[in-house]
PDB file of C-alpha atoms and ligand atoms in Angstrom:
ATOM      1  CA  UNK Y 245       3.788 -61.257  17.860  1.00 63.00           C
ATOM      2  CA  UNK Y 246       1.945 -58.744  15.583  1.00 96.00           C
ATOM      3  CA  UNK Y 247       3.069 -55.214  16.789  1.00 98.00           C
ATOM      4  CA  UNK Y 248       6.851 -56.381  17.967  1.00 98.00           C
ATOM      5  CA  UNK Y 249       6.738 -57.604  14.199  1.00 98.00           C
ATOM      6  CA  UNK Y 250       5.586 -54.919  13.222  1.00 98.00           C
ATOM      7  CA  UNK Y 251       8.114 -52.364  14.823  1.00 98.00           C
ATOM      8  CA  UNK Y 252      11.417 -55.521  13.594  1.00 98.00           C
ATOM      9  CA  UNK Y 253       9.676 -54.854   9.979  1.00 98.00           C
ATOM     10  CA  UNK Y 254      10.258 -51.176  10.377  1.00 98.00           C
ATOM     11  CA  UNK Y 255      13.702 -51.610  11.935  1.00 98.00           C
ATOM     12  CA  UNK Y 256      14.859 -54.140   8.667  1.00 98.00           C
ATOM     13  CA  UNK Y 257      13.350 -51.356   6.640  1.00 98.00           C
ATOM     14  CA  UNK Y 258      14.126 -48.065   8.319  1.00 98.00           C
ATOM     15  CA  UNK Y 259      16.695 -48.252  10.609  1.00 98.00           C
ATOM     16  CA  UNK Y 260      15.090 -47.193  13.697  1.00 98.00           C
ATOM     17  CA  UNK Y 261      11.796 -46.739  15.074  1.00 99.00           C
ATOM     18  CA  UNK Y 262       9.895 -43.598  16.776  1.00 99.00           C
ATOM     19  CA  UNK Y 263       7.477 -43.714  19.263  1.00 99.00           C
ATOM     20  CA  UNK Y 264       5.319 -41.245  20.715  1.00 98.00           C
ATOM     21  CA  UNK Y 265       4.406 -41.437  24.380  1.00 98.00           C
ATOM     22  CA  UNK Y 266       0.905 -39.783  25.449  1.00 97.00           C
ATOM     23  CA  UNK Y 267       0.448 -39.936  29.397  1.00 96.00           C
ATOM     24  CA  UNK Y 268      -3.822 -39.875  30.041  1.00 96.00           C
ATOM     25  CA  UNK Y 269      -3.483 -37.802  32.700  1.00 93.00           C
ATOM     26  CA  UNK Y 270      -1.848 -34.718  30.714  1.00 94.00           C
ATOM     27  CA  UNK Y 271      -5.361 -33.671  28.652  1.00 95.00           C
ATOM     28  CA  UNK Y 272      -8.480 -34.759  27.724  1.00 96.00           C
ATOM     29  CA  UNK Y 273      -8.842 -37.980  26.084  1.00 97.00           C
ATOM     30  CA  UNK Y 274      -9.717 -35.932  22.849  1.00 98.00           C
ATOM     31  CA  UNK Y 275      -6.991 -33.676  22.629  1.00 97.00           C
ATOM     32  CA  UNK Y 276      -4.604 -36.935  22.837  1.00 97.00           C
ATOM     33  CA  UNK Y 277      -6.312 -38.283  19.781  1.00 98.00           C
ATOM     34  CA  UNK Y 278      -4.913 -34.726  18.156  1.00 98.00           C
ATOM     35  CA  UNK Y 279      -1.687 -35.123  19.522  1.00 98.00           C
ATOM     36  CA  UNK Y 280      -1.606 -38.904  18.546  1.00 98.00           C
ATOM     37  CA  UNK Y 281      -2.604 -38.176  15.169  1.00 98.00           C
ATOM     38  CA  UNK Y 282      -0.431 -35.261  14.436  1.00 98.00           C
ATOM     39  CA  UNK Y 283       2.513 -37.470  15.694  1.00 98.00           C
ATOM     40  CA  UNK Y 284       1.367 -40.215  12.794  1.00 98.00           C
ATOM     41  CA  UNK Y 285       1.279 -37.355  10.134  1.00 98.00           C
ATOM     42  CA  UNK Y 286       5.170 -36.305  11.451  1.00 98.00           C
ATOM     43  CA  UNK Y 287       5.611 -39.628  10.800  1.00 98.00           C
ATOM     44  CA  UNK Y 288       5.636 -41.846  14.500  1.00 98.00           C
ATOM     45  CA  UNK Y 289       5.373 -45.550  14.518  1.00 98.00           C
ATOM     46  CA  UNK Y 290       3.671 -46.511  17.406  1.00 98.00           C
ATOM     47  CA  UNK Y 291       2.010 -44.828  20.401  1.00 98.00           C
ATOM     48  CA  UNK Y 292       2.665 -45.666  23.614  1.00 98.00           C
ATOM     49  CA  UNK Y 293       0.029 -45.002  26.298  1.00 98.00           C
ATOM     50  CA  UNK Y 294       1.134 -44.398  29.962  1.00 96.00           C
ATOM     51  CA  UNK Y 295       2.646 -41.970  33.016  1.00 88.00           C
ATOM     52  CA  UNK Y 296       3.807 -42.856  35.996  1.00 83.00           C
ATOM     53  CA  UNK Y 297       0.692 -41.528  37.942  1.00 77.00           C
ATOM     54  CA  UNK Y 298      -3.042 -41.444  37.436  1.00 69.00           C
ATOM     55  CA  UNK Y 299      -2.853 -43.378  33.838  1.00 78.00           C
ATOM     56  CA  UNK Y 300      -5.876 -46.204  34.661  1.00 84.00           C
ATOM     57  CA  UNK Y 301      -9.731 -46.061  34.832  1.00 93.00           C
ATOM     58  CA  UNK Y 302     -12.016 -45.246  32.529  1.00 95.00           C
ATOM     59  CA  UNK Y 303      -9.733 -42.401  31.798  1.00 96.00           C
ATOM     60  CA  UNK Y 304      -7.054 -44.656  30.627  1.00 97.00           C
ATOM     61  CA  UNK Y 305      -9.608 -46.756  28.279  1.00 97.00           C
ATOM     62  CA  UNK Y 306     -11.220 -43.402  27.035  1.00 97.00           C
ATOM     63  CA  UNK Y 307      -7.610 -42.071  25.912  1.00 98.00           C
ATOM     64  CA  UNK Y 308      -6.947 -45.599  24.167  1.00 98.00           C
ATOM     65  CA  UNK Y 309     -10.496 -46.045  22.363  1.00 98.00           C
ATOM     66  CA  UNK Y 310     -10.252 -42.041  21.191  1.00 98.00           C
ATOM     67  CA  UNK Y 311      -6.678 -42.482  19.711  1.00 98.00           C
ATOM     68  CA  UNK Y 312      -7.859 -45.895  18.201  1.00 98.00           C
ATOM     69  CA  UNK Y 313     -10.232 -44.187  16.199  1.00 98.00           C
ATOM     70  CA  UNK Y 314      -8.074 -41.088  15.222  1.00 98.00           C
ATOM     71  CA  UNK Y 315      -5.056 -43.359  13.547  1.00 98.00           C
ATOM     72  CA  UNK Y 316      -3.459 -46.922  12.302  1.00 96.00           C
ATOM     73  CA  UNK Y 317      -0.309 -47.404  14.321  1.00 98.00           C
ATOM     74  CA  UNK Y 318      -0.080 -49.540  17.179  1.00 98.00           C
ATOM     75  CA  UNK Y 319      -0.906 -48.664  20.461  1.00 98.00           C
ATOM     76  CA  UNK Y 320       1.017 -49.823  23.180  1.00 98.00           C
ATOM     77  CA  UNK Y 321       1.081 -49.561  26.892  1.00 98.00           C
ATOM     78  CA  UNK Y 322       3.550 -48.091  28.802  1.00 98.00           C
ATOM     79  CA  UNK Y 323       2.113 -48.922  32.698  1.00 97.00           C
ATOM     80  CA  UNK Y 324       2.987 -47.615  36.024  1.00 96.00           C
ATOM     81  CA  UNK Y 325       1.043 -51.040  37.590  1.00 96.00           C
ATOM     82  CA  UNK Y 326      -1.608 -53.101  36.666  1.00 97.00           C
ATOM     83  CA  UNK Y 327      -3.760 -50.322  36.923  1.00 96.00           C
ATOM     84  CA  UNK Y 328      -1.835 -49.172  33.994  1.00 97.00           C
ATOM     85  CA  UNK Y 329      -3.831 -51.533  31.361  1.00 97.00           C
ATOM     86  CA  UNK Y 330      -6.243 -51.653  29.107  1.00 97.00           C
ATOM     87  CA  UNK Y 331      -7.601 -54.253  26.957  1.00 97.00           C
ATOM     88  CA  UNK Y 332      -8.713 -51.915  24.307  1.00 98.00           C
ATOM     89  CA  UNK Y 333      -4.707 -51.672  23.395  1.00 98.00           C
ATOM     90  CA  UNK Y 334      -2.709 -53.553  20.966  1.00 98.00           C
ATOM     91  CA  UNK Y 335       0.092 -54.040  23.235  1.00 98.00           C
ATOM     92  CA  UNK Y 336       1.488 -53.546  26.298  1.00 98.00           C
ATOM     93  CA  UNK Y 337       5.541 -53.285  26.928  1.00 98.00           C
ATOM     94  CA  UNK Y 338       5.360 -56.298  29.859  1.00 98.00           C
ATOM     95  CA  UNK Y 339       8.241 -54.627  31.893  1.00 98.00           C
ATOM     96  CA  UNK Y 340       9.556 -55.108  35.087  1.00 98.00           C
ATOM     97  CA  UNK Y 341      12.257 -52.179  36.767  1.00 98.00           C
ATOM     98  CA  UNK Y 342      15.051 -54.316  37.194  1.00 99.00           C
ATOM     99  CA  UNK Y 343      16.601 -51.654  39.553  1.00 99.00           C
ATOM    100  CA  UNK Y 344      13.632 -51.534  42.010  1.00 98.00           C
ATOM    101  CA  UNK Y 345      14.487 -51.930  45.498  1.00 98.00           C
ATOM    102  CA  UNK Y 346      10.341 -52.741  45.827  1.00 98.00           C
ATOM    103  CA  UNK Y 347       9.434 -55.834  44.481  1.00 98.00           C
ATOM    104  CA  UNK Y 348       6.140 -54.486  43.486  1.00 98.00           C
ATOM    105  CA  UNK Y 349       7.880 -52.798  40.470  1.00 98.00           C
ATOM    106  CA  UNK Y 350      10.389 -56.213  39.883  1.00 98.00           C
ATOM    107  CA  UNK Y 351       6.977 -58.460  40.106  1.00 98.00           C
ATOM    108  CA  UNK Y 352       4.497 -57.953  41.960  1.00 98.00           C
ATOM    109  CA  UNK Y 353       2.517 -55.596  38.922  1.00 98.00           C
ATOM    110  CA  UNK Y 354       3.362 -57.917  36.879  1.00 98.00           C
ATOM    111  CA  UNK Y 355       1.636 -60.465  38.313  1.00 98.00           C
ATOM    112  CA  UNK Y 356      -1.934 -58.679  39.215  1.00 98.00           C
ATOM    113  CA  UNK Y 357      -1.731 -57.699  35.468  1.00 98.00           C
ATOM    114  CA  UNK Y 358      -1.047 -61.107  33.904  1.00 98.00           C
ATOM    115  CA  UNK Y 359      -5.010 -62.275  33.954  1.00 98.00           C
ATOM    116  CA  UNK Y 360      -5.763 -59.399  32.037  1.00 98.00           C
ATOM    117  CA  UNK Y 361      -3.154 -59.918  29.556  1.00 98.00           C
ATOM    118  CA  UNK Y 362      -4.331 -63.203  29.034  1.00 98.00           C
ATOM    119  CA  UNK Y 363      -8.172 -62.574  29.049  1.00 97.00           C
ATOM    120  CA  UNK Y 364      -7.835 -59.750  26.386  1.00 97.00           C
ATOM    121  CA  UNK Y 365      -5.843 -59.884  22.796  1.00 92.00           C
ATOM    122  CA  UNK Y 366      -3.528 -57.140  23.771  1.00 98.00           C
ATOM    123  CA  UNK Y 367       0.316 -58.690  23.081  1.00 98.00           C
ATOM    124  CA  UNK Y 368       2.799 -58.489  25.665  1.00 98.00           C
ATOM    125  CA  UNK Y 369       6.049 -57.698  24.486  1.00 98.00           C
ATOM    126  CA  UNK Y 370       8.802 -58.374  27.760  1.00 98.00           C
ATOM    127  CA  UNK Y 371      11.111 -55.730  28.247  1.00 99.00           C
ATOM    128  CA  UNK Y 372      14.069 -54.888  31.029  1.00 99.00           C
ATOM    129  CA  UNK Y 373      12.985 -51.330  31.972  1.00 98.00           C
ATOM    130  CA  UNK Y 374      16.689 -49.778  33.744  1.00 99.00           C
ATOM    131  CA  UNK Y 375      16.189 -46.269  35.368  1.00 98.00           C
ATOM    132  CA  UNK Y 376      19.354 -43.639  34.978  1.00 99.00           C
ATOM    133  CA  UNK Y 377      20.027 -40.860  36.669  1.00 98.00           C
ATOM    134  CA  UNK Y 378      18.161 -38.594  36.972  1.00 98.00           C
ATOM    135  CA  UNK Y 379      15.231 -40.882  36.690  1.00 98.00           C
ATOM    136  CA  UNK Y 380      12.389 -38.105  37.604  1.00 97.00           C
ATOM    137  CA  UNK Y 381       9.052 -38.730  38.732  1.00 95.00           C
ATOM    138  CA  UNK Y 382       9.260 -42.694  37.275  1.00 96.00           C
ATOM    139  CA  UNK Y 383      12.579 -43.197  39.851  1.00 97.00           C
ATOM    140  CA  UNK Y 384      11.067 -41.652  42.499  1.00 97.00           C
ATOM    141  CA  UNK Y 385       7.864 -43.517  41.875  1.00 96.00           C
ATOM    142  CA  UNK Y 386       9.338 -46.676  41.165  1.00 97.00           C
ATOM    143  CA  UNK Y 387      12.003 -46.798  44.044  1.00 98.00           C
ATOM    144  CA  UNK Y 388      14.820 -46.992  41.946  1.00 98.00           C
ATOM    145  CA  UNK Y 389      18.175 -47.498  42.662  1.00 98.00           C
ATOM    146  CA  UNK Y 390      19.375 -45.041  40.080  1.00 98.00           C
ATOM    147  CA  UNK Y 391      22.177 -46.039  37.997  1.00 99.00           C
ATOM    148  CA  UNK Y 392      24.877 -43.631  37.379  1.00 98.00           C
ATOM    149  CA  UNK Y 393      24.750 -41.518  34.244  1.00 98.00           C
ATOM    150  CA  UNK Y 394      28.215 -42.192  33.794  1.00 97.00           C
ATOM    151  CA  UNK Y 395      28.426 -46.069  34.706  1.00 98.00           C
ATOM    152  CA  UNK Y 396      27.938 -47.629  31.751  1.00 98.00           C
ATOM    153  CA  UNK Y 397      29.247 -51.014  33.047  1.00 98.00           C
ATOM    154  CA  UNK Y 398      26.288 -50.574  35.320  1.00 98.00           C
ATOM    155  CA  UNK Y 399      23.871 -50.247  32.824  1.00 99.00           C
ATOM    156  CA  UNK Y 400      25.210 -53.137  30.430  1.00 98.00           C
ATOM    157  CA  UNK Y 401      25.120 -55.964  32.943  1.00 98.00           C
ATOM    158  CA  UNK Y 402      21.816 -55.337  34.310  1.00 98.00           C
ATOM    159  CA  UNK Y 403      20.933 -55.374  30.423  1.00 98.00           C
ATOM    160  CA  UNK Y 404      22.327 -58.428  30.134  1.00 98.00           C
ATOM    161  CA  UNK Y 405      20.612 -59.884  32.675  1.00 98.00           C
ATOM    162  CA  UNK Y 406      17.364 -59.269  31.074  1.00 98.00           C
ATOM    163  CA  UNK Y 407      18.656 -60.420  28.243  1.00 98.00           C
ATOM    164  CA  UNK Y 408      19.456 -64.027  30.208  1.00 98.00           C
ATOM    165  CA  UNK Y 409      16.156 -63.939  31.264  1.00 98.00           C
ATOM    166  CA  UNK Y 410      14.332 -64.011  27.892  1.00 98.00           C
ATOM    167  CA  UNK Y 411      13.183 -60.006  27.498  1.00 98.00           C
ATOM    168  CA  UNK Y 412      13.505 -59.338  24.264  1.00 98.00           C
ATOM    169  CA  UNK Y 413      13.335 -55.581  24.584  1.00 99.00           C
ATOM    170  CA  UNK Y 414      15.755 -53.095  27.033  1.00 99.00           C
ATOM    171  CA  UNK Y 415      14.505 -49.682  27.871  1.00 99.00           C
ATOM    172  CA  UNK Y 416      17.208 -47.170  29.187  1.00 99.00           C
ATOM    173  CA  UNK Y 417      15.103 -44.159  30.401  1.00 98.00           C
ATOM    174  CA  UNK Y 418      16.559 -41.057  32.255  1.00 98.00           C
ATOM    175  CA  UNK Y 419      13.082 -40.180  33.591  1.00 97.00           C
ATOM    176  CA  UNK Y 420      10.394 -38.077  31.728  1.00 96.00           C
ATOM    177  CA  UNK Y 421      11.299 -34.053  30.916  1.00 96.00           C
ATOM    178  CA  UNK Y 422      15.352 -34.911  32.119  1.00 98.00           C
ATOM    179  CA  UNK Y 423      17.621 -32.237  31.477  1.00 97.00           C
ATOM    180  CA  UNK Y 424      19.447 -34.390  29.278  1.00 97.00           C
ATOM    181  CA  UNK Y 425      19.197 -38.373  27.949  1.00 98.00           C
ATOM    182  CA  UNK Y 426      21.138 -40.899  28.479  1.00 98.00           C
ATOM    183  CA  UNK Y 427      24.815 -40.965  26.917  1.00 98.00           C
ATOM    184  CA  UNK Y 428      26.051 -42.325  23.889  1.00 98.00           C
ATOM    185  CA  UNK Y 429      28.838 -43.968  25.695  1.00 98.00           C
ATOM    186  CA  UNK Y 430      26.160 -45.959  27.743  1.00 99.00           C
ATOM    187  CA  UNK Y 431      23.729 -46.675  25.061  1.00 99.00           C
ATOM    188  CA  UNK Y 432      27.145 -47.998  22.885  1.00 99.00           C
ATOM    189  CA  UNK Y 433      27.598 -50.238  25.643  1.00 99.00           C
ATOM    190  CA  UNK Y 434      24.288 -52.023  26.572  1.00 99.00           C
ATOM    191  CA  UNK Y 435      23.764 -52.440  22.901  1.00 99.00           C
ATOM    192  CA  UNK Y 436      26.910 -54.354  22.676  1.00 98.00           C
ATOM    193  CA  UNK Y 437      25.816 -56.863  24.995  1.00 98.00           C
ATOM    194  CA  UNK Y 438      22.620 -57.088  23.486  1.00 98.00           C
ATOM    195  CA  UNK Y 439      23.334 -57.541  20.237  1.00 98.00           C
ATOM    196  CA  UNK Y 440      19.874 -58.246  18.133  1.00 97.00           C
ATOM    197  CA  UNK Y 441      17.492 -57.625  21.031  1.00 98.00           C
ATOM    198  CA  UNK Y 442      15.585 -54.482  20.653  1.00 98.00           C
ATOM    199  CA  UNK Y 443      16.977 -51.106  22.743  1.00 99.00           C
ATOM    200  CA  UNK Y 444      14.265 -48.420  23.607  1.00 99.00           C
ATOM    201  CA  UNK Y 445      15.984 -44.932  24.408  1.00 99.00           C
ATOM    202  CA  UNK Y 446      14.050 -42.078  26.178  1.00 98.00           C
ATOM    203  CA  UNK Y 447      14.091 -39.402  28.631  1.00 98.00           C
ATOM    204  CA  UNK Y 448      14.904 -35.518  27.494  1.00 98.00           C
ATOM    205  CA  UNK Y 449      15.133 -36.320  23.827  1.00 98.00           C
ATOM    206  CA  UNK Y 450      13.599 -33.130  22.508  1.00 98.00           C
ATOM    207  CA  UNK Y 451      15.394 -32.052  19.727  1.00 98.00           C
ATOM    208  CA  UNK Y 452      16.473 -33.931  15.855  1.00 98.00           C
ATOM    209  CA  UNK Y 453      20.575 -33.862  17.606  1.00 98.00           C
ATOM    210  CA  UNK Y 454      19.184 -35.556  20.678  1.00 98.00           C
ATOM    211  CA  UNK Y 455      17.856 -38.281  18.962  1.00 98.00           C
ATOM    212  CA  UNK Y 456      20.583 -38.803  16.417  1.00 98.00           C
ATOM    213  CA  UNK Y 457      22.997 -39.357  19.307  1.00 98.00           C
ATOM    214  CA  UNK Y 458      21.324 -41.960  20.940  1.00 98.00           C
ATOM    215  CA  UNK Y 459      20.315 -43.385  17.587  1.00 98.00           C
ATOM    216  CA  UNK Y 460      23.534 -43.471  16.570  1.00 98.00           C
ATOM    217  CA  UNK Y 461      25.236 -44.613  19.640  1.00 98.00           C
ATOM    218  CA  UNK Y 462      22.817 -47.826  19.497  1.00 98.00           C
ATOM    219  CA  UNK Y 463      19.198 -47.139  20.461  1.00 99.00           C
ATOM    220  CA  UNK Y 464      16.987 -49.045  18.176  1.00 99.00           C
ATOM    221  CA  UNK Y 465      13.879 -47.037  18.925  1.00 99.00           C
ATOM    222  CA  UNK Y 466      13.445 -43.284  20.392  1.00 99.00           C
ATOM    223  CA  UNK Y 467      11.344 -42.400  22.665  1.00 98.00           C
ATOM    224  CA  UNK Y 468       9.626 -38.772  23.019  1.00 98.00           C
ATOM    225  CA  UNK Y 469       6.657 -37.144  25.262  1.00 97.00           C
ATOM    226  CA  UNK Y 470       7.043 -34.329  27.240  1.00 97.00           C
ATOM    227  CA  UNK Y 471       8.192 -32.084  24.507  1.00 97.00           C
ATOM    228  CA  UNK Y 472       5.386 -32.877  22.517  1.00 97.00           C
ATOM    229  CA  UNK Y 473       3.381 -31.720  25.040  1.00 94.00           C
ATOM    230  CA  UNK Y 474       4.426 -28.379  24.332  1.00 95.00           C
ATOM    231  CA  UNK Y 475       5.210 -27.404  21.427  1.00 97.00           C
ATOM    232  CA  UNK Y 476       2.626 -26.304  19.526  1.00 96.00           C
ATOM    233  CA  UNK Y 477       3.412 -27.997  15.901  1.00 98.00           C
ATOM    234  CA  UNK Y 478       3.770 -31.460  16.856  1.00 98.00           C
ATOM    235  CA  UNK Y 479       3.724 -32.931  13.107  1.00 98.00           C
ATOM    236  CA  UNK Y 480       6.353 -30.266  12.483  1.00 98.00           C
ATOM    237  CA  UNK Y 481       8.562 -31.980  15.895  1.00 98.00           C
ATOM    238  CA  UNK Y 482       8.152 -35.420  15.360  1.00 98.00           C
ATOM    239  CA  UNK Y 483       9.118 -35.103  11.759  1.00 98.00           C
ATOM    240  CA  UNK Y 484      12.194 -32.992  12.902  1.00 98.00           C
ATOM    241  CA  UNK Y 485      12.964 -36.102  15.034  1.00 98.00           C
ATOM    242  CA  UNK Y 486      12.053 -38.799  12.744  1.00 98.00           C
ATOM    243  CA  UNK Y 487      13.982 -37.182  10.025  1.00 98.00           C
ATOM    244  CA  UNK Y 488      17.362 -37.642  12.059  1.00 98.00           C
ATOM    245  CA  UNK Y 489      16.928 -41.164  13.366  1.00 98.00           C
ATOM    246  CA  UNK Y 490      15.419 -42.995   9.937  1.00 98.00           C
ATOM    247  CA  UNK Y 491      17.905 -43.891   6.940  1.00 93.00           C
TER     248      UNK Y 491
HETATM  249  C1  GRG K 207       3.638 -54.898  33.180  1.00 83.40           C
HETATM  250  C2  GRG K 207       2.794 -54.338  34.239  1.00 83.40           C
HETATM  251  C3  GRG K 207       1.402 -54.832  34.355  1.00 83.40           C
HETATM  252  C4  GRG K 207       3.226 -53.406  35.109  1.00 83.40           C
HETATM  253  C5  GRG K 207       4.587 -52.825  35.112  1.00 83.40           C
HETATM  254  C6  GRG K 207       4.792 -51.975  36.350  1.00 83.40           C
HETATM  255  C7  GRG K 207       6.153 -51.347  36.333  1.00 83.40           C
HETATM  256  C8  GRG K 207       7.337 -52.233  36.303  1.00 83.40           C
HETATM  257  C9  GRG K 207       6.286 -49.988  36.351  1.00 83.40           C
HETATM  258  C10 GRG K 207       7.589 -49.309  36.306  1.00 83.40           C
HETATM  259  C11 GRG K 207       7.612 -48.004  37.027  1.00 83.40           C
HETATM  260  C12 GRG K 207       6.646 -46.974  36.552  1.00 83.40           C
HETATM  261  C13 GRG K 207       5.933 -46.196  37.593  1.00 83.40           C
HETATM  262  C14 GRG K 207       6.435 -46.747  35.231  1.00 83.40           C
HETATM  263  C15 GRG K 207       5.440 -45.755  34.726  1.00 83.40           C
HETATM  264  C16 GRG K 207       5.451 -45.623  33.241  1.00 83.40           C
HETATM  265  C17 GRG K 207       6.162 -44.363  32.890  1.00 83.40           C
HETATM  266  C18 GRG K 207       7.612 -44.319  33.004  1.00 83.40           C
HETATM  267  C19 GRG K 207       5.542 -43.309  32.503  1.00 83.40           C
HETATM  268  C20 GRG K 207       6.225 -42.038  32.199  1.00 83.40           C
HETATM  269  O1  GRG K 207       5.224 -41.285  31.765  1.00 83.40           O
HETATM  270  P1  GRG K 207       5.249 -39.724  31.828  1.00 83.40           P
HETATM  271  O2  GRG K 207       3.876 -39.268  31.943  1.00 83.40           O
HETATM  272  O3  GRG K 207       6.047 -39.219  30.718  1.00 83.40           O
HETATM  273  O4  GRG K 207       6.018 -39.419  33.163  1.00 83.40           O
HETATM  274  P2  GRG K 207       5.419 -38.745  34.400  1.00 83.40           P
HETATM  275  O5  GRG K 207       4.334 -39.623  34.877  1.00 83.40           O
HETATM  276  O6  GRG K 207       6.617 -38.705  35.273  1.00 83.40           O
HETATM  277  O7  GRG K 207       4.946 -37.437  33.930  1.00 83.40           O
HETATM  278  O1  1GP K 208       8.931 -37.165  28.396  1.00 83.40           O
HETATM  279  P1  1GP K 208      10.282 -37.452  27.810  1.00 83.40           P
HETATM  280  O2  1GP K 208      11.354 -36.641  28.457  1.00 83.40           O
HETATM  281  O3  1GP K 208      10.271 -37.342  26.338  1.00 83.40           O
HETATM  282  O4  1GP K 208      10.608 -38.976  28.204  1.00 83.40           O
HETATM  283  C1  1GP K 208       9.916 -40.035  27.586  1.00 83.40           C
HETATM  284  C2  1GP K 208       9.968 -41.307  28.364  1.00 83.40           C
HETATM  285  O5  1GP K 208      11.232 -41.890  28.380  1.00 83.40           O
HETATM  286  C3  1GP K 208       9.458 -41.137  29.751  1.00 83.40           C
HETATM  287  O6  1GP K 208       9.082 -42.358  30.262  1.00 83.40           O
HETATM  288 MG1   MG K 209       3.370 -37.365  32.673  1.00 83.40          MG
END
């Protein structure tokens, strides 16, 4: 129970948490140290390590090792399948897309992953991963049965559901680099039903305004990748961000 401790400790204390997602696949294991590390200095919580394609190999336990030695947050893993883990991580967000249509995604992952898990000292933390419209790459990937960015209702039951069956963490995500994130009006809703259990928000969030809706509307922690990926001051973006969402 360390890092989910860890990240309730900073939600008693700060309100909300950040996190900082670095796919493997997007640069050399080196230059996501950097980006991991200039993310920590804006003032991130946790890095999570994953992408929805080629995230697993020795690339994958390069990328974790490298950002291991560059800073003190937890690392967590974000994986597209078993292939997605690592046992040199702290964590791993132990998900299953509860709007696949292939039971690979719902299961079958999970299952193939679970020796690992339990060979290795990284935590698991459960979590209800929903896809929204748009849902990008990850819906595509994942066979998602999208659910509509302006069905809320749709949203909060399946959160609920999760909820019923013990995952103590709910990710809404609109798909990596989507034109916009989910809506407040949804992320009011699903954290209505879910009352204390923890609500991850991501997709499109690239700006402090961004993240302050969807903090405000609910989300307990933000998440943000792709537009650290490009801009070239990330302390100066994740502090931006961070700033907004933190009391
Ligand atoms: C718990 C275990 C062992 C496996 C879970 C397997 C599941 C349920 C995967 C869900 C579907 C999926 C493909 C998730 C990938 C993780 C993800 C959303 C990565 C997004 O990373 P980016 O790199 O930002 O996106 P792109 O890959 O689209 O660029
Ligand atoms: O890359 P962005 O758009 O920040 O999305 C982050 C995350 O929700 C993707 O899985
Ligand atoms: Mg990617």
């Amino acid at each position: 129970m360390q890092v989910e401790a860890h990240l309730q400790k900073i939600i008693d204390q700060e309100g909300k948490v950040h996190l900082t997602l670095i796919d493997p696949a997007s640069q050399t294991p080196e230059r996501a140290a950097e980006i991991a590390l200039a993310a920590v200095e804006g003032g991130t919580d946790a890095i999570m390590i994953g992408g929805s394609t080629g995230a697993s190999g020795t690339l994958l336990d390069e990328t974790v090792i490298k950002i291991k030695e560059k800073v003190n947050v937890p690392t967590i893993l974000f994986p597209g399948s078993s292939a997605g883990l690592s046992r040199y991580a702290d964590a791993v967000f132990f998900m299953s897309l509860l709007n696949s249509r292939d039971i690979g995604y719902v299961i079958t992952n999970q299952v193939l992953g679970a020796p690992l898990v339990y060979r290795s000292q990284i935590e698991p933390i459960s979590m209800a991963y929903l896809i929204v419209e748009p849902g990008g790459t990850v819906g595509w990937v994942g066979d998602a049965k999208l659910i509509p960015r302006t069905k809320p209702e749709i949203a909060a039951v399946y959160a609920l559901a999760g909820k019923y069956l013990g995952m103590h963490y709910t990710y809404l995500e609109a798909g990596s680099g989507a034109d916009k994130p989910i809506n407040p009006e949804m992320i009011g809703a699903v954290k209505q039903v879910l009352g204390e259990n923890k609500l991850i928000v991501g997709g499109g969030i690239r700006d402090a305004e961004a993240a302050k809706l969807c903090a405000s509307a609910g989300a307990d922690m933000i998440v943000t990748g792709t537009v650290l990926e490009e801009v070239m001051d990330v302390t100066a973006k994740v502090a931006e961000i961070v700033s907004a969402i933190k009391r």
